[in-house]
Short mmCIF file of C-alpha atoms in Angstrom, two decimals:
data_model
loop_
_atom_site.label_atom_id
_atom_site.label_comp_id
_atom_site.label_asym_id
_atom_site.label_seq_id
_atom_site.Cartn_x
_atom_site.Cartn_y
_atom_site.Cartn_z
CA UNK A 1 48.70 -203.07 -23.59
CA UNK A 2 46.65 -205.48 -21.57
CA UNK A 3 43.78 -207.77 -23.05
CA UNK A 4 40.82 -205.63 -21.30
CA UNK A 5 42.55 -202.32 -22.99
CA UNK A 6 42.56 -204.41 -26.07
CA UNK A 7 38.84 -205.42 -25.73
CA UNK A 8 37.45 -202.02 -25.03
CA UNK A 9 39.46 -200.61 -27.84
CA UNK A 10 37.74 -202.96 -29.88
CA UNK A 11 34.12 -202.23 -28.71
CA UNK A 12 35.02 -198.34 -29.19
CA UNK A 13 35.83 -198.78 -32.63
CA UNK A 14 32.48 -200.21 -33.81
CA UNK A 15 30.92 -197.99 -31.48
CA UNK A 16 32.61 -194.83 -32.94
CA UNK A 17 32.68 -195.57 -36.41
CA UNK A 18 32.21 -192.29 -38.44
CA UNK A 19 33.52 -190.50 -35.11
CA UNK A 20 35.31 -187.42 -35.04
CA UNK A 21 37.62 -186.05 -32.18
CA UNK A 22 37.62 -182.54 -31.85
CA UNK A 23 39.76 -182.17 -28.76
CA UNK A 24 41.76 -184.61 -26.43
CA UNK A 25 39.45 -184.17 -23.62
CA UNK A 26 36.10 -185.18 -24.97
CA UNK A 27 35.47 -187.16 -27.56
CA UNK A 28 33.25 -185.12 -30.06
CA UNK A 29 29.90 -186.88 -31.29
CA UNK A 30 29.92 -188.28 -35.04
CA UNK A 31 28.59 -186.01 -37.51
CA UNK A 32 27.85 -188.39 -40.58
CA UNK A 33 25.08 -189.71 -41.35
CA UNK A 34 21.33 -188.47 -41.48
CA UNK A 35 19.61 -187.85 -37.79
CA UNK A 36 17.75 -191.21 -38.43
CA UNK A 37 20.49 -193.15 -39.10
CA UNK A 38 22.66 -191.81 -36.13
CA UNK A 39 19.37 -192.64 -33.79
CA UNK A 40 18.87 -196.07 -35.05
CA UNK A 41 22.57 -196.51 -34.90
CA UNK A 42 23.48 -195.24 -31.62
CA UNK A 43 27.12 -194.60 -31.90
CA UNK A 44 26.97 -191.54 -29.38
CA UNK A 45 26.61 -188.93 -31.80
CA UNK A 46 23.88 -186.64 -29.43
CA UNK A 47 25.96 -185.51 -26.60
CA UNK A 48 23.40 -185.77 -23.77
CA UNK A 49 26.02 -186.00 -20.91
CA UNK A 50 27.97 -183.36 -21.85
CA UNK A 51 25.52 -180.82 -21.46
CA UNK A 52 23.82 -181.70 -18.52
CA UNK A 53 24.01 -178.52 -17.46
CA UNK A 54 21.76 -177.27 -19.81
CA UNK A 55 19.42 -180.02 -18.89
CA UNK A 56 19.71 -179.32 -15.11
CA UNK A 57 18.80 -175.86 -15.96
CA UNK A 58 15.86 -176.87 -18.33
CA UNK A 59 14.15 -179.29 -15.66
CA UNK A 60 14.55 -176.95 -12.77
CA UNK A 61 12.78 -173.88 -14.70
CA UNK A 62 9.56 -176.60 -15.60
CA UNK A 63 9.60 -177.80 -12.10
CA UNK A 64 9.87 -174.45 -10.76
CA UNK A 65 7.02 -173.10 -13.53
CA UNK A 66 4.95 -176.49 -12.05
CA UNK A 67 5.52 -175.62 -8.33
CA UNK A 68 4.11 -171.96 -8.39
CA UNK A 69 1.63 -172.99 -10.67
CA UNK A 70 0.37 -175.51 -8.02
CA UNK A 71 1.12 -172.71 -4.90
CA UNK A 72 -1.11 -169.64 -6.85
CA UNK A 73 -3.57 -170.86 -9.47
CA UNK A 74 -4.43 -174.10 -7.30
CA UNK A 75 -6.35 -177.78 -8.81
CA UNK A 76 -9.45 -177.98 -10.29
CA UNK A 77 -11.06 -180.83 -8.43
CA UNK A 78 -14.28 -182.71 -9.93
CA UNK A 79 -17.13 -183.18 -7.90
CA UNK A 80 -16.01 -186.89 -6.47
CA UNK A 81 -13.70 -185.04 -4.24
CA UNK A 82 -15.28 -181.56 -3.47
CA UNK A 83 -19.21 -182.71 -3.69
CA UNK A 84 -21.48 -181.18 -5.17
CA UNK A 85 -24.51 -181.73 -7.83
CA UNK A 86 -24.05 -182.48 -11.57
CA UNK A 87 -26.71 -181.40 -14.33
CA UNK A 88 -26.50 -183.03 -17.58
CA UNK A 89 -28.56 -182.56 -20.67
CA UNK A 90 -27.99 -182.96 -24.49
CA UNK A 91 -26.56 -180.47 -26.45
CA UNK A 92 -28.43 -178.46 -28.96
CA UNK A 93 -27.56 -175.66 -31.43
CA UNK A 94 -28.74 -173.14 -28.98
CA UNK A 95 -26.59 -174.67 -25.71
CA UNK A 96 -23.43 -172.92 -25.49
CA UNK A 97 -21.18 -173.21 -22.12
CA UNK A 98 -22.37 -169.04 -22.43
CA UNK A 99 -25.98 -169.50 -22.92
CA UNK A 100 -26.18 -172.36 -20.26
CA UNK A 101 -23.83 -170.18 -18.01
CA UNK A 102 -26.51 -167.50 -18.05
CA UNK A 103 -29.70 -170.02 -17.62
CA UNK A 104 -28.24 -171.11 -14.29
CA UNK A 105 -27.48 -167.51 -12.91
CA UNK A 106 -30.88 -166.14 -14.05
CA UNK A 107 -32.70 -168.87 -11.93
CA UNK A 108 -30.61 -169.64 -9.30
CA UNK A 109 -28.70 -166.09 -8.86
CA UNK A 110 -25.25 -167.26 -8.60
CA UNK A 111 -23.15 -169.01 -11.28
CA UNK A 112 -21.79 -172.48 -11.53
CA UNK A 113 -18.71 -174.27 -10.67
CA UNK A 114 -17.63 -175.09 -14.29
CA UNK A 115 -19.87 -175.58 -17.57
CA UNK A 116 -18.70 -178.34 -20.02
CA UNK A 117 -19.99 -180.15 -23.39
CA UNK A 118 -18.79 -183.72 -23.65
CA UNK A 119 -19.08 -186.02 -27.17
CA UNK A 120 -19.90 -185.01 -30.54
CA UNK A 121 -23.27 -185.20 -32.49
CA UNK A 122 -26.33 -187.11 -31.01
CA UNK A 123 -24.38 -187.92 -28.32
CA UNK A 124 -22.94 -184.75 -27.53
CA UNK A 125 -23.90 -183.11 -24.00
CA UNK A 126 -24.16 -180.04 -21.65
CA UNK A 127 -22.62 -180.67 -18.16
CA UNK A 128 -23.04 -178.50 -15.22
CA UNK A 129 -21.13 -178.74 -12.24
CA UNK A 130 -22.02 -176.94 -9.25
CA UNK A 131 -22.65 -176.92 -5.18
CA UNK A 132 -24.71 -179.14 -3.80
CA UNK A 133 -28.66 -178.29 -4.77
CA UNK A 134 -31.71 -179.09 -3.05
CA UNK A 135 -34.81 -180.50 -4.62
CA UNK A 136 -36.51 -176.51 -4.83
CA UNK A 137 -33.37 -175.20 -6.69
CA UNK A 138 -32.89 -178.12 -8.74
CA UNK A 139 -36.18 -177.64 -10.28
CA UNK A 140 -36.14 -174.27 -10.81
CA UNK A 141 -32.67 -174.71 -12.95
CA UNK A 142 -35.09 -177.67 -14.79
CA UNK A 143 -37.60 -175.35 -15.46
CA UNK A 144 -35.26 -172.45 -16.39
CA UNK A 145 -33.19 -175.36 -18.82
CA UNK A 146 -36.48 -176.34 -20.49
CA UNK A 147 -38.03 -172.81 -21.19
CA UNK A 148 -34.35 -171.42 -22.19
CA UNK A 149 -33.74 -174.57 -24.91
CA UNK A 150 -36.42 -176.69 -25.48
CA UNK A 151 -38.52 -178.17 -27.20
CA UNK A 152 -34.89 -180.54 -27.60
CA UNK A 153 -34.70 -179.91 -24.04
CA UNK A 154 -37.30 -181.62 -22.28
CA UNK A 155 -37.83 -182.47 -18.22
CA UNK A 156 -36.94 -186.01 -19.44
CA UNK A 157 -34.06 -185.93 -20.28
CA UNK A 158 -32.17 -183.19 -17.85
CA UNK A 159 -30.54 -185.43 -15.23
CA UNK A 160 -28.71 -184.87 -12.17
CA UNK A 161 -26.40 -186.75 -9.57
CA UNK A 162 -25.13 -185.69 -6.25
CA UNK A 163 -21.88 -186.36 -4.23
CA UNK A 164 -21.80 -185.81 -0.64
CA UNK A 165 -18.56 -183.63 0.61
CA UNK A 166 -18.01 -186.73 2.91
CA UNK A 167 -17.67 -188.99 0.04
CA UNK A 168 -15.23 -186.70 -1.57
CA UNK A 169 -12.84 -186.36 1.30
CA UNK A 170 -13.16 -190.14 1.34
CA UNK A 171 -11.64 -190.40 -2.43
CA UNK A 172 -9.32 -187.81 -1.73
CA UNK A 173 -7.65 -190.12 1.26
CA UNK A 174 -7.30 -192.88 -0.73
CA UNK A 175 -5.38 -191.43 -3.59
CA UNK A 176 -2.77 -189.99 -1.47
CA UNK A 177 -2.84 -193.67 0.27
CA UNK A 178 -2.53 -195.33 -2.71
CA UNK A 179 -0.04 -193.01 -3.87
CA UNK A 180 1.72 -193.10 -0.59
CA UNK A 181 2.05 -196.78 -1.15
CA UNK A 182 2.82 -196.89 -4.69
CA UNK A 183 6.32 -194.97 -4.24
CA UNK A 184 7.12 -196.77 -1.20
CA UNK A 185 7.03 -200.15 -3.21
CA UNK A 186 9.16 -198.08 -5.74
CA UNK A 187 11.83 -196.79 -3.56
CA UNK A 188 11.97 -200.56 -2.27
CA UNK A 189 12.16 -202.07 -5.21
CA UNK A 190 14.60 -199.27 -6.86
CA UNK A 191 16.78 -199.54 -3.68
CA UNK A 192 16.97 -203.64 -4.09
CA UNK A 193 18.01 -203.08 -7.64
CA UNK A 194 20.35 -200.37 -8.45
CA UNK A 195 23.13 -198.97 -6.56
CA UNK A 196 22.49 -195.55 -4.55
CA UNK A 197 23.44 -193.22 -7.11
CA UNK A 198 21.39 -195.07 -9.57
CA UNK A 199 18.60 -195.34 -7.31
CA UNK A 200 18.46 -191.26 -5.91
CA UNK A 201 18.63 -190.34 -9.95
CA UNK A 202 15.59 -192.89 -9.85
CA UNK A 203 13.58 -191.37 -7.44
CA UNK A 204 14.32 -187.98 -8.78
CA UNK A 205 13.07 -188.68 -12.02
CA UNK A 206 9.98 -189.90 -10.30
CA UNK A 207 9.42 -187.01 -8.08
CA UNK A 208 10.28 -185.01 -11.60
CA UNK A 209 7.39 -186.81 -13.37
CA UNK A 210 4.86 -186.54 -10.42
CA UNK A 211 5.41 -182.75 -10.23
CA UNK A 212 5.35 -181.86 -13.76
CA UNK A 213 2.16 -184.38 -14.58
CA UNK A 214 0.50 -182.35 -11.49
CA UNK A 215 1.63 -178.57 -12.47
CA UNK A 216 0.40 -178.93 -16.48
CA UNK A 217 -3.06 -179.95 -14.70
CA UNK A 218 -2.41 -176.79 -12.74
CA UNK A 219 -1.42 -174.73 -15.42
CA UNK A 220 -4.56 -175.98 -18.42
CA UNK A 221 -6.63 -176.23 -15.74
CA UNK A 222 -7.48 -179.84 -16.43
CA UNK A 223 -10.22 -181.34 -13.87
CA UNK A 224 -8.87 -183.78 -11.19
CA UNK A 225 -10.67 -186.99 -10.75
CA UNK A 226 -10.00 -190.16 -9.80
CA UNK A 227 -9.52 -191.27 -13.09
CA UNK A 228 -6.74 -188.86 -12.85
CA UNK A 229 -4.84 -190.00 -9.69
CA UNK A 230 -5.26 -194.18 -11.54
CA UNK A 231 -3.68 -192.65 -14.43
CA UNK A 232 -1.23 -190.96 -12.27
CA UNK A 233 -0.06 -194.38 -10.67
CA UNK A 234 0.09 -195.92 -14.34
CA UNK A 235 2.26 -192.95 -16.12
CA UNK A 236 4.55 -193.28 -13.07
CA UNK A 237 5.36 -197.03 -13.76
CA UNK A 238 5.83 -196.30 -16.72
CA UNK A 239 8.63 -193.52 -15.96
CA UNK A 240 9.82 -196.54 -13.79
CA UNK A 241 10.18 -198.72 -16.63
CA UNK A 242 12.07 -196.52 -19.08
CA UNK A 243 14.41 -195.08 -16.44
CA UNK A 244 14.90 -199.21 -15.86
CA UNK A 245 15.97 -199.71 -19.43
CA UNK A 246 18.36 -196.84 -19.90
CA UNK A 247 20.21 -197.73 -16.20
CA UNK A 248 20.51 -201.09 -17.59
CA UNK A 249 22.66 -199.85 -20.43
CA UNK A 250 24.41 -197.87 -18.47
CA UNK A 251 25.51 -200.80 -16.09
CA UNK A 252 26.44 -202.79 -19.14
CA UNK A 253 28.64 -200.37 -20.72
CA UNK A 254 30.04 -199.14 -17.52
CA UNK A 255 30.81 -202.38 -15.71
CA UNK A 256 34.35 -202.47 -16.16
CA UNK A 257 35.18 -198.29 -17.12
CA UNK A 258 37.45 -197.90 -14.54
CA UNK A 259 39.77 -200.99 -15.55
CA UNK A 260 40.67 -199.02 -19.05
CA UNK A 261 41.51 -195.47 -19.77
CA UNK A 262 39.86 -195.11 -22.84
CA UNK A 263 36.30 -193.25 -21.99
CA UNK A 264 35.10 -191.94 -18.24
CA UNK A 265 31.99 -193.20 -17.16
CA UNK A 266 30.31 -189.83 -18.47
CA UNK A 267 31.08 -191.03 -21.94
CA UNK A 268 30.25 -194.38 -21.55
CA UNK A 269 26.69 -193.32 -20.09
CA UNK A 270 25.95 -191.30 -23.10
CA UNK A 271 27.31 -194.37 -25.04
CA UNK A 272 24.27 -195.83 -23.29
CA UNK A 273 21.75 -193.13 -23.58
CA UNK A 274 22.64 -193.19 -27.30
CA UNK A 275 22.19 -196.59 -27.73
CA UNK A 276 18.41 -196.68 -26.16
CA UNK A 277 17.33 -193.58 -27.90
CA UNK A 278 15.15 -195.27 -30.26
CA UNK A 279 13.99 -197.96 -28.15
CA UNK A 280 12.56 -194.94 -25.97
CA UNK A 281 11.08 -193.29 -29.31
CA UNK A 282 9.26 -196.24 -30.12
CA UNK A 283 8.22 -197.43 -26.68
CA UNK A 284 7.00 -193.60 -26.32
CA UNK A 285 5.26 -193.52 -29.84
CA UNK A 286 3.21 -196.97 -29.40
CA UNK A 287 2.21 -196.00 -25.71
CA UNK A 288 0.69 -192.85 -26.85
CA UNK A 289 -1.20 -193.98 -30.38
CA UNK A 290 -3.77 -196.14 -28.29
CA UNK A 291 -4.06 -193.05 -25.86
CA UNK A 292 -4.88 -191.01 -28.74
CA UNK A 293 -7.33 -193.29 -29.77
CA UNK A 294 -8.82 -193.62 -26.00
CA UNK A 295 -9.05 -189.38 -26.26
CA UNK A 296 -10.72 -189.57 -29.66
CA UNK A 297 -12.90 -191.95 -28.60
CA UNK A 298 -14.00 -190.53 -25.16
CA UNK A 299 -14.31 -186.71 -26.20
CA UNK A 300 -15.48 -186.96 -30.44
CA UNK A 301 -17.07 -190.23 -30.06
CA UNK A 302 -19.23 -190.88 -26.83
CA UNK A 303 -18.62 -188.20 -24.27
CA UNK A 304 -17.16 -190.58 -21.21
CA UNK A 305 -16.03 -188.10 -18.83
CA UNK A 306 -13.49 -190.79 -16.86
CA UNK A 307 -12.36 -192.12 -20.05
CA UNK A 308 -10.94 -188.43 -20.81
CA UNK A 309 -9.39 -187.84 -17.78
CA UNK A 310 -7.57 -191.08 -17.65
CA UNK A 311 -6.41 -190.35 -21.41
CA UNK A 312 -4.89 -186.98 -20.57
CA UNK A 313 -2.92 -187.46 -17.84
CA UNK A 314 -0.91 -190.71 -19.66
CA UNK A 315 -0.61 -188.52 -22.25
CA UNK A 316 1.26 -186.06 -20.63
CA UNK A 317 3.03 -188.59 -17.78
CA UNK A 318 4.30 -190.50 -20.74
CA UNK A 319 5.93 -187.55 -22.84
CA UNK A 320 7.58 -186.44 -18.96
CA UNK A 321 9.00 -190.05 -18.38
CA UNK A 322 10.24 -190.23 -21.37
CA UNK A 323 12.28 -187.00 -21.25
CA UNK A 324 12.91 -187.43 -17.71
CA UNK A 325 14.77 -190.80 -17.76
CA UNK A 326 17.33 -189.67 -20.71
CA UNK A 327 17.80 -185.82 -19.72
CA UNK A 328 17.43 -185.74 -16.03
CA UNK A 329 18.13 -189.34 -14.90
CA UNK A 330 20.97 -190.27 -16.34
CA UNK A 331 22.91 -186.83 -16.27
CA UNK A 332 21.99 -186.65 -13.06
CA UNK A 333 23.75 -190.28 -12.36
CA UNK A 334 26.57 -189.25 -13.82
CA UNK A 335 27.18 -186.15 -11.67
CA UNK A 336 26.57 -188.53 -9.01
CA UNK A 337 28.97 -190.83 -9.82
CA UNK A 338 31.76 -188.23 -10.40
CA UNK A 339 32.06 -187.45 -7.12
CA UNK A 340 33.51 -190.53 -5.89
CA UNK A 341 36.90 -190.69 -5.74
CA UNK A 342 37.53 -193.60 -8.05
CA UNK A 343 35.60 -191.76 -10.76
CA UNK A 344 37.73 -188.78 -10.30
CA UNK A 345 41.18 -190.63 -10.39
CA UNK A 346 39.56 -192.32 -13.04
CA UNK A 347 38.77 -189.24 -15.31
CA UNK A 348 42.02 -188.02 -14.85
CA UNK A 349 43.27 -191.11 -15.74
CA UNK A 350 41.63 -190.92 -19.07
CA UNK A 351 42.29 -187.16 -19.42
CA UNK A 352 46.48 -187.67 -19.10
CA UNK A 353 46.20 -190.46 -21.62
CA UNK A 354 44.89 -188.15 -24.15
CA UNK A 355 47.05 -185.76 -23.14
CA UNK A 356 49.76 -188.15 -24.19
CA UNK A 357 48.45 -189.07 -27.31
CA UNK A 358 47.87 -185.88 -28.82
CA UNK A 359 51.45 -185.06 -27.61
CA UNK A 360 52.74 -188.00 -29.58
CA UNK A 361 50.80 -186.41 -32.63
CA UNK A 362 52.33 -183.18 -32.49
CA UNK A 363 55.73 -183.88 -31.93
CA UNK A 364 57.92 -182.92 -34.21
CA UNK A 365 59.32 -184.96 -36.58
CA UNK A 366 63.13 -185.28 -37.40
CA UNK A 367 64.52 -183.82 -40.65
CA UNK A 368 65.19 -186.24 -43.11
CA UNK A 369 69.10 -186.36 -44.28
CA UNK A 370 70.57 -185.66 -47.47
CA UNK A 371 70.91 -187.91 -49.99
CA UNK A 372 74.41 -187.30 -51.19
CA UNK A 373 75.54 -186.15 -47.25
CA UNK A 374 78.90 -187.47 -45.50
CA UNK A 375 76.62 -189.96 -43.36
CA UNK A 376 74.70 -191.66 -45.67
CA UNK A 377 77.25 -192.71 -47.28
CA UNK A 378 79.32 -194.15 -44.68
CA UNK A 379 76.07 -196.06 -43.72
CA UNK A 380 76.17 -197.26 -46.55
CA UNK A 381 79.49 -198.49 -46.80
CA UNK A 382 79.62 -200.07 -43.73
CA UNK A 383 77.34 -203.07 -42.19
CA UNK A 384 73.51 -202.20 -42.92
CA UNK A 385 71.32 -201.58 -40.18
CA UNK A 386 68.52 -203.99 -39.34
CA UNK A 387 65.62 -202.45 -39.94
CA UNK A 388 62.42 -203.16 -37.96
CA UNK A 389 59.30 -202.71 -39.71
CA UNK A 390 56.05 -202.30 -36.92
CA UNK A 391 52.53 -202.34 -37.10
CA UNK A 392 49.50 -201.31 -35.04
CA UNK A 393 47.78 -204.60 -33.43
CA UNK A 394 44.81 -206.42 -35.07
CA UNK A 395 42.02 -208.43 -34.01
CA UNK A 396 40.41 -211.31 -35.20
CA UNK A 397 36.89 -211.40 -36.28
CA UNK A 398 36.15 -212.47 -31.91
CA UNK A 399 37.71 -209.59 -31.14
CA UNK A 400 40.98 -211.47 -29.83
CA UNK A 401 44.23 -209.99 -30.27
CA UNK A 402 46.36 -210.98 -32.68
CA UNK A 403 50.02 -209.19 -33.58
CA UNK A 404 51.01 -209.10 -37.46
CA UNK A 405 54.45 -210.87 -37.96
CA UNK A 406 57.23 -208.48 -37.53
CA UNK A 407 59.87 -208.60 -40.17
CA UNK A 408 63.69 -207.70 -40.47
CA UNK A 409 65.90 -206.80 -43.06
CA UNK A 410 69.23 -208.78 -43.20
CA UNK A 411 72.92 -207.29 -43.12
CA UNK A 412 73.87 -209.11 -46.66
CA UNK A 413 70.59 -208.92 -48.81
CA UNK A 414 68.78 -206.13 -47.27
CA UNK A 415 66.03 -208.93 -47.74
CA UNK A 416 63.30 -210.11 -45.18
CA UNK A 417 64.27 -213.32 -43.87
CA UNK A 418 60.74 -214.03 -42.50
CA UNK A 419 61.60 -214.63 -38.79
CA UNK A 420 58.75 -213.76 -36.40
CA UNK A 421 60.28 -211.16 -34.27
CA UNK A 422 60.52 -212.67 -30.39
#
């Protein structure tokens, strides 16, 4: 047994303590201990890895659920990128997206491109997105607003803002520019710092997050804005940086895997995924408190339109990072890296050792002789054995190894005589 076998046994024990073994090709996740304890812990005990073929099959039914969304049911862009004119009044018992619905088809004939309240209380609002007016229709909808709800409603306060169709193809280059530009940076930066399996699982958890942020728009129906595509760009560094912190792990407890025969690489990356499960909980939880707060704020509280949109789509990027740097990212590394050869000699490596060992267990063991036979007594007449008495290796409190004294029994006394054995 060499001193880097001695090491990594060493790490494994703390690692596994409480561990359980179920078979010689796997070694099973711990079952002690309360959920809590085995997250804040993180001796291994969720087997992640292992089942990454659920996980493939998960991620590939939301992406495909995403995709068709997007091909069929389509975006729901805001004005800024198709144009069009915005109506906005306040709110009053008598204003319901119905009622207001119906105002704007009995004077203009046609009905609008979406019909929305925004805030709460005084501050609450009606907003009504549609095509571009003119000055004659737009004052017919006025007077149709004002007869229909007032007196609250009043020519005062009905307001209205238009965006030119020109000004929304404008917006709509430079998100896909700016996004353009965004994963370029990535995919150089990502390329600079990982090695290429670590950096294709990278990408692929990007490309994950990107399609599932964009097919849950599709699927609620959420309005696009710009505020969406800057929260976009945000939720996707932050998939960046969690993916970051979990292949960092991984590199740490993988660096030297293929010098011992004690765990495959697949273990020792769900070693790794184990041990930064709570640091993605919490990074998760106190990302999305202050964007619950920013949704309470802009939708109960004072009715800011951008301030919604940018809320909702961090909220749902940071939930898809999350889950796609520990169940796609890193299973998907792993698969990766198992088909290179030296993984492959390496896992079977690993799986003949245990092979070994559990044949060593289950060998029999020889019958013991009688204690009045033929044999024992002649031993026992004759010159005593030696007998060696062995041990299992311990370490010091570093970690170092450090063999227990061997002792021997002499011929005359049967007695230890305390000699170190050479």
């Amino acid at each position: 047994m060499n001193t880097t076998d001695v090491k990594a046994g060493v790490e494994e024990t703390i690692a596994e303590q409480g561990n359980t073994r179920p078979n010689a090709t796997s070694p099973g996740p711990a079952t002690t201990g309360s959920l809590l304890s085995r997250l804040y812990t993180g001796t291994g005990a969720f087997d992640v890895v292992g089942r990454r073929k659920m996980w493939f099959v998960i991620t590939a039914v939301i992406m495909v659920i995403c995709i068709l969304s997007m091909i069929f049911r389509g975006f729901s862009l805001s004005i800024d990128f198709e144009g069009g004119t915005q109506v906005s009044f306040p709110a009053t018992s008598q204003t319901s997206t119905s009622a207001v619905d119906n105002a704007y088809s009995d004077a203009l004939g046609s009905s609008p491109q979406s019909v929305q309240t925004a805030g709460s209380g005084a501050s609450k609002t009606v907003q009504i997105r549609t095509e571009t007016l003119d000055n004659a229709q737009l004052q017919k909808l006025t007077d149709e607003l004002v007869n229909r709800f007032g007196p609250e409603v009043t020519r005062d306060n009905v307001s209205s803002s238009d965006v030119s169709s020109t000004w929304g193809d404008e917006i709509t280059k430079k998100a896909i520019i700016a996004l353009i530009v965004f994963l370029v940076i990535v995919l150089i930066y990502i390329t600079v710092r990982f090695d290429r399996e670590m950096a294709i699982s990278s990408i692929a958890a990007l490309i994950f997050d990107i399609v599932v942020t964009a097919g849950i728009y599709s699927l609620v129906g959420f309005e696009v804005s710009p505020a969406t595509v800057i929260g976009l760009l945000t939720i996707l560094g932050f998939s960046l940086y969690d993916t970051v912190v979990v292949f960092d792990k991984v590199g740490e407890n993988t660096r030297a895997v293929t010098k011992t025969t004690r765990r495959t690489y697949g273990e020792q990356a769900n070693l790794a995924v184990n041990q930064t499960f709570m640091r993605s909980i919490n990074t998760t939880l106190i990302s999305i408190l202050p964007i619950l707060a920013l949704i309470v704020v802009a939708v109960w509280m004072l009715g800011v339109g951008m301030l919604k949109d940018l809320a909702l789509i961090q909220l749902v990027g940071v939930i898809s990072g999350t889950y796609s740097s520990i169940f796609f990212a890193t299973p998907l590394l792993v698969t990766l890296k198992n088909k290179r050869a030296e993984y492959k000699r390496h896992n079977a490596k690993v799986a003949a050792r245990r092979r070994g060992e559990d044949a060593i267990e289950d060998a029999p063991r020889p019958a013991k002789v009688a204690a009045g036979s033929a044999a024992t007594r002649s031993a026992a007449a004759g010159t005593a054995t030696p007998r060696i008495t062995t041990s299992e290796p311990t370490f010091t409190a570093r970690g170092d190894y450090a063999p227990r004294p061997q002792t021997k029994r002499s011929a005359a006394g049967n007695r230890p005589t305390g000699k170190r054995r050479k």
